[in-house]
Short mmCIF file of C-alpha atoms in Angstrom, two decimals:
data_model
loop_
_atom_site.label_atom_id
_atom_site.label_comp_id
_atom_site.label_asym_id
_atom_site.label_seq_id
_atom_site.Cartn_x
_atom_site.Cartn_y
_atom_site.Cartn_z
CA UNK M 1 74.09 84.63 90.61
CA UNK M 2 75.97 87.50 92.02
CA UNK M 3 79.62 88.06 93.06
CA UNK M 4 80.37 90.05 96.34
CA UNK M 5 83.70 91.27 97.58
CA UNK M 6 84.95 93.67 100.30
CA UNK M 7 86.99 97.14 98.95
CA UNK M 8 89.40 98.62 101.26
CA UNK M 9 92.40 100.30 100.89
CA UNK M 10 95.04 102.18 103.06
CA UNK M 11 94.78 100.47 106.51
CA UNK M 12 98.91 101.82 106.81
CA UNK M 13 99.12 99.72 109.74
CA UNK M 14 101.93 100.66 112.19
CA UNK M 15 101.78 104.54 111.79
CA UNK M 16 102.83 106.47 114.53
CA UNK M 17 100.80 108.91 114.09
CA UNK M 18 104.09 111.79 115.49
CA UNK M 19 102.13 114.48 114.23
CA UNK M 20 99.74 114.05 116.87
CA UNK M 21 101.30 115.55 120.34
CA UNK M 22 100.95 112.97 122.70
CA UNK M 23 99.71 114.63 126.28
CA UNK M 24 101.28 113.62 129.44
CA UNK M 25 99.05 111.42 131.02
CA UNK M 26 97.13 109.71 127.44
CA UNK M 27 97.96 107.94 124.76
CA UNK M 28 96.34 109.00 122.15
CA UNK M 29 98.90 107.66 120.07
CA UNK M 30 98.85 104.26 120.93
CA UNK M 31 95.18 104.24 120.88
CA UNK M 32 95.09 105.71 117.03
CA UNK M 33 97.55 102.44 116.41
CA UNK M 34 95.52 100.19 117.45
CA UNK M 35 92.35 100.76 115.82
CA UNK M 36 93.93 100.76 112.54
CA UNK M 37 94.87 97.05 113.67
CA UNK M 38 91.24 96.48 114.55
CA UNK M 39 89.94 97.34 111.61
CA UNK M 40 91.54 94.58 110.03
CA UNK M 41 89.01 92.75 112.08
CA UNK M 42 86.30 94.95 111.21
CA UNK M 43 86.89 93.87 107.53
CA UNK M 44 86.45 90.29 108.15
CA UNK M 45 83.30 90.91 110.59
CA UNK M 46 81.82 92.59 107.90
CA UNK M 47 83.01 90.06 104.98
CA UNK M 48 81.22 87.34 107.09
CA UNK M 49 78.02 89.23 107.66
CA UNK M 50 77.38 89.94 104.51
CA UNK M 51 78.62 86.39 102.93
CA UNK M 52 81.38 88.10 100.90
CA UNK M 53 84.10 85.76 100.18
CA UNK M 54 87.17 87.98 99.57
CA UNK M 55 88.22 90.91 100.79
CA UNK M 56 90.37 93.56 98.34
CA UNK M 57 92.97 95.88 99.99
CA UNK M 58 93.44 98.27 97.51
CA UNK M 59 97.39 99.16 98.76
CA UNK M 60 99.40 100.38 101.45
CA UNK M 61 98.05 97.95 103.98
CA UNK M 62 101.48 98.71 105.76
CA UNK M 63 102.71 102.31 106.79
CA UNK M 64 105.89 101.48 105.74
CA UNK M 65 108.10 99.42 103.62
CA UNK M 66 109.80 98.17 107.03
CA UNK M 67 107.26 97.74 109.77
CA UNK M 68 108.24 95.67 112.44
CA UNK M 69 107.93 92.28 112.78
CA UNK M 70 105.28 91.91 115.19
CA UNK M 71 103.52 94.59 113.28
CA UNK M 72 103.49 92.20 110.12
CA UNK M 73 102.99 88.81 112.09
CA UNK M 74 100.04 90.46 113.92
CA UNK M 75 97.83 92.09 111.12
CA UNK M 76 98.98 88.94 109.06
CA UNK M 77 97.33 86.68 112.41
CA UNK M 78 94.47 88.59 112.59
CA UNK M 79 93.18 88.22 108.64
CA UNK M 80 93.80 84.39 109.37
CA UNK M 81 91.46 84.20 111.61
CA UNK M 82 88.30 84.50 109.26
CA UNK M 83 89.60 81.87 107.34
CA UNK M 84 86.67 81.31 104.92
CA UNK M 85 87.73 85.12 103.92
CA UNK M 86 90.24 85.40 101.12
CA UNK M 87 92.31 88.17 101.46
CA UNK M 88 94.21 89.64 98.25
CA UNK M 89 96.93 92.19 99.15
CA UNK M 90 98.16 94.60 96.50
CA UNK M 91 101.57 96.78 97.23
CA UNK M 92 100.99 100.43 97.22
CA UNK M 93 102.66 103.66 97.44
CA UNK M 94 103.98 103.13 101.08
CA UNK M 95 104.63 99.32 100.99
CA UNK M 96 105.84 99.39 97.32
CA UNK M 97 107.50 96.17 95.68
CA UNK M 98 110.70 97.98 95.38
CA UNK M 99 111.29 99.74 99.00
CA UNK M 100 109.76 96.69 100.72
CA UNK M 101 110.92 93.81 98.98
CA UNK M 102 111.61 91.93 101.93
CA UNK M 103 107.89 92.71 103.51
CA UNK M 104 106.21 91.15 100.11
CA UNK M 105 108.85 88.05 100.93
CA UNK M 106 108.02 87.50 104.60
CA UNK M 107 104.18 88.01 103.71
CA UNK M 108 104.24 85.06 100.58
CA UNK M 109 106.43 82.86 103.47
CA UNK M 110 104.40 83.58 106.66
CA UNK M 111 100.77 84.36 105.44
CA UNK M 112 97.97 82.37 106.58
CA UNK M 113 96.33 80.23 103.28
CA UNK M 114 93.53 82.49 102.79
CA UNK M 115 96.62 85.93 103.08
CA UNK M 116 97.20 86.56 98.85
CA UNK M 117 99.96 88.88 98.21
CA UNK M 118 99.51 90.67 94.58
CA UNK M 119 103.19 90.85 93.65
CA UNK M 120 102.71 90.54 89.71
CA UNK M 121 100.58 92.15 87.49
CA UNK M 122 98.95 88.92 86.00
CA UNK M 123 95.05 87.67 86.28
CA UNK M 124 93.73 85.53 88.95
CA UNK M 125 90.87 83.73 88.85
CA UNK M 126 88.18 83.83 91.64
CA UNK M 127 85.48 81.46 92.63
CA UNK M 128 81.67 82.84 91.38
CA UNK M 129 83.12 83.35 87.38
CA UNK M 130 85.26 86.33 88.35
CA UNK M 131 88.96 87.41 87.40
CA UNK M 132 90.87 89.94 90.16
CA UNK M 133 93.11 92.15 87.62
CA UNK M 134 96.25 93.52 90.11
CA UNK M 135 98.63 96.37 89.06
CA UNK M 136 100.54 96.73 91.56
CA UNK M 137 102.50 99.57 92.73
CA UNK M 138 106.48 99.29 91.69
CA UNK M 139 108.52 102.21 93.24
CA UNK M 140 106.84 105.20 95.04
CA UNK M 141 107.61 107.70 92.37
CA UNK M 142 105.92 105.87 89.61
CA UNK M 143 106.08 107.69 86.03
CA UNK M 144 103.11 106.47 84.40
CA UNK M 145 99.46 105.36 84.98
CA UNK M 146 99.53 102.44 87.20
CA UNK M 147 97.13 101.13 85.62
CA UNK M 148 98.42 100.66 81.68
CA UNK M 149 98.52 96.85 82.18
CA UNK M 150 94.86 96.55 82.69
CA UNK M 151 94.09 97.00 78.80
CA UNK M 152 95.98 93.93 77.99
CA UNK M 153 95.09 91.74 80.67
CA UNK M 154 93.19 89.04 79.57
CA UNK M 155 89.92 87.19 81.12
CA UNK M 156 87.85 84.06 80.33
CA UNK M 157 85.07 84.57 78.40
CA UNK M 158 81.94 85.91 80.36
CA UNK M 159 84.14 86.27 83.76
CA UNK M 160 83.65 89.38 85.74
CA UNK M 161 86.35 91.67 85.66
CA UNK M 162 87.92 93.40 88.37
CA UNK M 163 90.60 95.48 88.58
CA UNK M 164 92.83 96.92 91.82
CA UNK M 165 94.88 99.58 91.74
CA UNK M 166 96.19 102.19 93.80
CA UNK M 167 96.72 105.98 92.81
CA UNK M 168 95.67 108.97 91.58
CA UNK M 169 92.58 109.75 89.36
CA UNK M 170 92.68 113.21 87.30
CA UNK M 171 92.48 114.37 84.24
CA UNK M 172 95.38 113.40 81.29
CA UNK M 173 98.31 115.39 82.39
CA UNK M 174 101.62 115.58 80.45
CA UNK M 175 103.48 113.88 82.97
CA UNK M 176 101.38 110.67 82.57
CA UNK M 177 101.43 109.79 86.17
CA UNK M 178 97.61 109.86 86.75
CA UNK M 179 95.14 106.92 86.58
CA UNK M 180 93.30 107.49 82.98
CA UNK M 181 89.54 108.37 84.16
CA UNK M 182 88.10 106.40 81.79
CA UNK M 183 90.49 103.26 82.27
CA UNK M 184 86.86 101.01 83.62
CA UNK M 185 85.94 101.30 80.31
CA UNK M 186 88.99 100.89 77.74
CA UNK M 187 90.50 97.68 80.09
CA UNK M 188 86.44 96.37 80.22
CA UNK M 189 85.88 96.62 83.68
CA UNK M 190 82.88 95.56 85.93
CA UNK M 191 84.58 97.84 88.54
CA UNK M 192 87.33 98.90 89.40
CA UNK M 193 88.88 99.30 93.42
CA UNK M 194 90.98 101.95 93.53
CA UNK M 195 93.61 103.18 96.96
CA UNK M 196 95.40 106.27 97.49
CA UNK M 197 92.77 108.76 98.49
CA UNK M 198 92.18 108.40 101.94
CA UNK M 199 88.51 109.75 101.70
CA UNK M 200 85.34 108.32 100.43
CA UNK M 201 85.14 109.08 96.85
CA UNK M 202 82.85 107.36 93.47
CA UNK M 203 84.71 108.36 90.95
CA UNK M 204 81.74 106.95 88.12
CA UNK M 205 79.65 104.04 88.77
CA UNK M 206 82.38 101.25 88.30
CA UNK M 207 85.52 103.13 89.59
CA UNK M 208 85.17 103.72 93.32
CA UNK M 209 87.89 105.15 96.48
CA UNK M 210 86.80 103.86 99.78
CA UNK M 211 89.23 105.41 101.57
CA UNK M 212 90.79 104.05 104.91
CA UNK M 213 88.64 102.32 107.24
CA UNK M 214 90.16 104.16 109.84
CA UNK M 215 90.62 107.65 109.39
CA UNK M 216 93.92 109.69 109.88
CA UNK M 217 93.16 113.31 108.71
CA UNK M 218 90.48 116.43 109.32
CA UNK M 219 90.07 116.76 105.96
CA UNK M 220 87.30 114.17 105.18
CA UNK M 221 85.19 114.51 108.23
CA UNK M 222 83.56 111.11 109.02
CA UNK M 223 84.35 108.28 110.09
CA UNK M 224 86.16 104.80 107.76
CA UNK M 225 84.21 102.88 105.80
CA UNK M 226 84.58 99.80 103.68
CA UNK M 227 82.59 98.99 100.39
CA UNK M 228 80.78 96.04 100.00
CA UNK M 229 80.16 95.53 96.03
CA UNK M 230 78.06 93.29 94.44
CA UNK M 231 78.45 92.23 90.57
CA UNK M 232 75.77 90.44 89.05
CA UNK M 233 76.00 90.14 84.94
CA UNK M 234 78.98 91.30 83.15
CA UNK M 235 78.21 95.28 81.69
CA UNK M 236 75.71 95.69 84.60
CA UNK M 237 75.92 98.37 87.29
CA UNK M 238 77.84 97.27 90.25
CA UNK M 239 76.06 97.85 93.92
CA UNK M 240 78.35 99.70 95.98
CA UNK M 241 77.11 99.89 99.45
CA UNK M 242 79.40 101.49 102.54
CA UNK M 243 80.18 100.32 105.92
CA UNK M 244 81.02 101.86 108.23
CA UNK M 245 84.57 100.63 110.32
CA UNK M 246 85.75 103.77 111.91
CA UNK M 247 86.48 103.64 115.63
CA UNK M 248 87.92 107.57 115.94
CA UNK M 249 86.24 111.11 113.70
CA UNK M 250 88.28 113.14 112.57
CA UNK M 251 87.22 116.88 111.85
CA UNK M 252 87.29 120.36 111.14
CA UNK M 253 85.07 123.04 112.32
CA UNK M 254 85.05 126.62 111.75
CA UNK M 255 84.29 129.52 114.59
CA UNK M 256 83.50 132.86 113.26
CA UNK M 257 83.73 135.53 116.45
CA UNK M 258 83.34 139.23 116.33
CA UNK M 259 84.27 141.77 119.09
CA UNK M 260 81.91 141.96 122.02
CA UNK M 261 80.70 138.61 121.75
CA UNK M 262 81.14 135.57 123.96
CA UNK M 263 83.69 133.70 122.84
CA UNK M 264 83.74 131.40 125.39
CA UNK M 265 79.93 130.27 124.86
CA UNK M 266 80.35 130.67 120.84
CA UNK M 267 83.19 127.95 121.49
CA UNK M 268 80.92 125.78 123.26
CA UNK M 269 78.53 125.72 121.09
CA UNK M 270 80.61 124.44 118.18
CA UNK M 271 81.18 121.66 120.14
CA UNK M 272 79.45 118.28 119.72
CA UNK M 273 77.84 117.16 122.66
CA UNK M 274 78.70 113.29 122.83
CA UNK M 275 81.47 111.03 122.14
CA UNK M 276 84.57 113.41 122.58
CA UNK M 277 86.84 110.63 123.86
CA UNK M 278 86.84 109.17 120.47
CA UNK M 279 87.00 112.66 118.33
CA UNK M 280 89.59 114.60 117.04
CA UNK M 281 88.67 118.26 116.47
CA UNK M 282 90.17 120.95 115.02
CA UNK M 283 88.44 124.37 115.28
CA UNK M 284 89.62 126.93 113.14
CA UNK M 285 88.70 130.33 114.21
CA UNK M 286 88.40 134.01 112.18
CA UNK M 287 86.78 137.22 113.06
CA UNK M 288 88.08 140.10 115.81
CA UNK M 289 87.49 139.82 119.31
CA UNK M 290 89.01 141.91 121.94
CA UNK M 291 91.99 140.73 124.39
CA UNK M 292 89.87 140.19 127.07
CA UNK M 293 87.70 137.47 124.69
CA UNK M 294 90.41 136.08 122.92
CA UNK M 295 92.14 135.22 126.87
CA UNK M 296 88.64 134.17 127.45
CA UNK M 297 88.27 132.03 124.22
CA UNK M 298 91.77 130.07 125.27
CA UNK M 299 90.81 129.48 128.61
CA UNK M 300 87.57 127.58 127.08
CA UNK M 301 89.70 125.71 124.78
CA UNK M 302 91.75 124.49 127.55
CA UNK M 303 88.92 123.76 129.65
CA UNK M 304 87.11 121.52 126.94
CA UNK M 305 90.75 119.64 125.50
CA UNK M 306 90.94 116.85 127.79
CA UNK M 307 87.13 116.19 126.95
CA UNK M 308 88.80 114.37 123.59
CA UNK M 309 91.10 112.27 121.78
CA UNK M 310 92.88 115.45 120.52
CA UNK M 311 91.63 119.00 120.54
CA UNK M 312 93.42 121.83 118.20
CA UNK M 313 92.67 125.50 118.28
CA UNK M 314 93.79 127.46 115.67
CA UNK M 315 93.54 131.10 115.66
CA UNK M 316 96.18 132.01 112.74
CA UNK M 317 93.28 133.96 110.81
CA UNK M 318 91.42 135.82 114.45
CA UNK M 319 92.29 139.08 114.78
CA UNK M 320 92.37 141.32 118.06
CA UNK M 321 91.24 144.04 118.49
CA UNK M 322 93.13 147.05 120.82
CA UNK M 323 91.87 149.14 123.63
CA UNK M 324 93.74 151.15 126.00
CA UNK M 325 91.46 149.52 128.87
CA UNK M 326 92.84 146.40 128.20
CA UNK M 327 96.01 147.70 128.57
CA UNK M 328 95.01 149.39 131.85
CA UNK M 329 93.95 145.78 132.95
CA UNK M 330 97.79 144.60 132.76
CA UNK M 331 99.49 147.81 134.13
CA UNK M 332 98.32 151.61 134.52
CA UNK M 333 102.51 151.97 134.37
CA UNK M 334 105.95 150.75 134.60
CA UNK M 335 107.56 147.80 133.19
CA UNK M 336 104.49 145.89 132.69
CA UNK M 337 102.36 148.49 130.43
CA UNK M 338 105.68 149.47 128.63
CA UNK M 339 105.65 145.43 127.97
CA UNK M 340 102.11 145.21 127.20
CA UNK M 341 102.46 148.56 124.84
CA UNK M 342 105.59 147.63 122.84
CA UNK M 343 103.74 144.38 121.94
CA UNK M 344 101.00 145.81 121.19
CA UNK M 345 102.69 147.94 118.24
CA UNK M 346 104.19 145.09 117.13
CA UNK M 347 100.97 143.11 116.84
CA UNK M 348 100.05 146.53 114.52
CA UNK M 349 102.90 147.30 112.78
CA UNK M 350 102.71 146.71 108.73
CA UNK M 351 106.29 146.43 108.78
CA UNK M 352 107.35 143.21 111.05
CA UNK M 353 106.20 139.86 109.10
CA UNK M 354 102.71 138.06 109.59
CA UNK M 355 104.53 135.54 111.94
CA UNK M 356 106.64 138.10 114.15
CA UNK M 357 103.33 139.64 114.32
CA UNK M 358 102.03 136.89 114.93
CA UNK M 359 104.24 135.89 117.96
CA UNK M 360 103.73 139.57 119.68
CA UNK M 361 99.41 139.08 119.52
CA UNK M 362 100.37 135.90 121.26
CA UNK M 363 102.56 137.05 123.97
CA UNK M 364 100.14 140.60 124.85
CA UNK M 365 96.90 137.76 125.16
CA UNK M 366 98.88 135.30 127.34
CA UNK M 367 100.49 138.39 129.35
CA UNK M 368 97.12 139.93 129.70
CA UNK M 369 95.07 136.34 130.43
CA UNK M 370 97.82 136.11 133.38
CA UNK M 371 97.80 139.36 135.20
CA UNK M 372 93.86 139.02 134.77
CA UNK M 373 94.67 135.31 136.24
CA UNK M 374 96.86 136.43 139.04
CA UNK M 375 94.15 139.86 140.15
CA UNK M 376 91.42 137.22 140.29
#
């Protein structure tokens, strides 16, 4: 006989994702909000298909220790809904037992039958010989290893033991605040289901991040998934296979140009050819190029931008390149070239800061892309 469970972790329903800029006529934002509600049914899709009886949120199933009502009711509603699914509900860094002691309240009075909020660290027992270990999280700002408790926690004889936590894994560090990295094996654990990294991550055979099944940052570049585990004897090697639930990707790609090459074309062909509407992409860009490229290379960008979900150039570490022709291109004389040539200095000078410099390599491109504009 085997035991199989669902892992996720960090589903921070009701973000509102204000880091994102929200363009005029989209709503990007709203969209992004959603499909973290959706994955809740994702989760319980893929519990079902794969005849897994509980599903583990590994903390901060909430953005926030007060999300709205209808934000709670709703994601509560929607895990009700598979209701041969248990779902067990451990407070995390963001919906901690401390800051949102009146969330953990409303979830114990309102949940659906098969909703299990993890408010103590004590053992439960599961169907299929198996004991769920909880520590969860107290106050954000926690001063030791969230997982300490797991040590003493006791289990029947022979039961499975799992343990759910949410927060850091490193190496000892004086201040004590880090999950121990061998804690699976001093607390005799058959695995253990971490939150807190929002990326993919086995940490050793038995202690595993899934990350959130809906992603929220470039830095992990792919989609959410969810683990399904499967436990058969106690001391054996769990199976850890992913799922994927991610509606949106999120990434990062880098664009290295050099003077006298196409920028425009080098940008397009960093860019994937299908499912834009549904990817956000950042694309960082080095090198030189000349002012006549780099107005080039922003004119692309703002061609391709409405292609997807959100589009972000950044060209903090591309460098321009000078000529005196691409001055003449703005003004031969008068108010215009003395513009164009004062910026220019200051785009070269070693004494203004990176930023001020910054600011004038900005202005000379967008002054030089619109005279160009307005000749055409």
């Amino acid at each position: 006989m085997s035991f199989r469970f669902i892992h996720a972790s960090d589903l921070h329903i009701g973000r509102k994702f204000a880091n994102i800029p929200q363009p005029p006529d989209g709503n990007i934002r709203g969209r992004l909000m959603e499909a973290r509600h959706a994955a809740i049914v994702k989760l319980g899709q893929a519990a079902q298909a794969q005849g897994a009886s509980h599903v583990l949120l590994a903390g901060d199933t909430f953005d926030t220790a007060t999300p709205s009502p209808s934000v709670v009711r709703q994601a509560l509603m929607a895990m009700g809904e598979t209701p041969q699914v248990t779902w067990w509900l451990l407070p995390g860094n963001h919906d901690n037992l401390r800051d949102a002691e009146p969330l953990w309240e409303v979830i114990r009075r309102d949940a659906p039958d098969n909703v299990r909020p993890l408010t103590e660290a004590a053992p439960v027992e599961l169907d299929g010989g198996a004991t769920l270990l909880p520590c969860p999280v107290a106050f954000r700002a926690g001063a030791s290893d969230p997982t300490a408790p797991l040590d003493q926690m006791e289990s029947p004889e022979g039961n499975l033991r799992i343990g759910l936590a949410h927060g850091t894994v490193t190496d000892f560090t004086e201040s004590g605040d880090a999950i121990a990295p061998d804690r699976d094996r001093s607390a005799r654990l058959d695995y253990l289901a971490l939150g807190d990294w929002h990326g993919r991550m086995a940490v050793s055979d038995r202690v595993h991040y899934c990350g959130s099944p809906e992603q929220d940052r470039f830095k992990h570049g792919r989609r959410g998934v969810c683990l399904l585990v499967t436990l058969g004897t106690t001391g054996a090697a769990p199976a850890v296979e992913e799922i994927e639930t991610g509606s949106f990707l999120w990434s990062e790609t880098e664009l290295t140009l050099h003077p006298r090459q196409d920028a425009a074309a080098a940008l397009a062909a960093v860019l994937p050819q299908q499912g834009r509407r549904d990817h956000l992409l950042r694309v960082s860009v080095n090198g030189w190029v000349s002012l006549p490229d780099r107005a080039d290379l922003t004119q692309a960008a703002a061609l391709y931008a409405p292609d997807f979900a959100h589009f972000d150039l950044v060209t903090e570490a591309l460098g321009t390149q000078y000529d005196s022709a691409d001055l003449d291109e703005i003004d031969r004389g008068g108010a215009l070239r003395l513009a164009a040539e004062t910026l220019m200095t200051e785009a070269k000078s070693e004494t203004l800061s990176q930023t001020e410099r910054d600011v004038a390599a900005d202005a000379l491109a967008r002054l030089h892309a619109y005279v160009r504009g307005a000749n055409a």
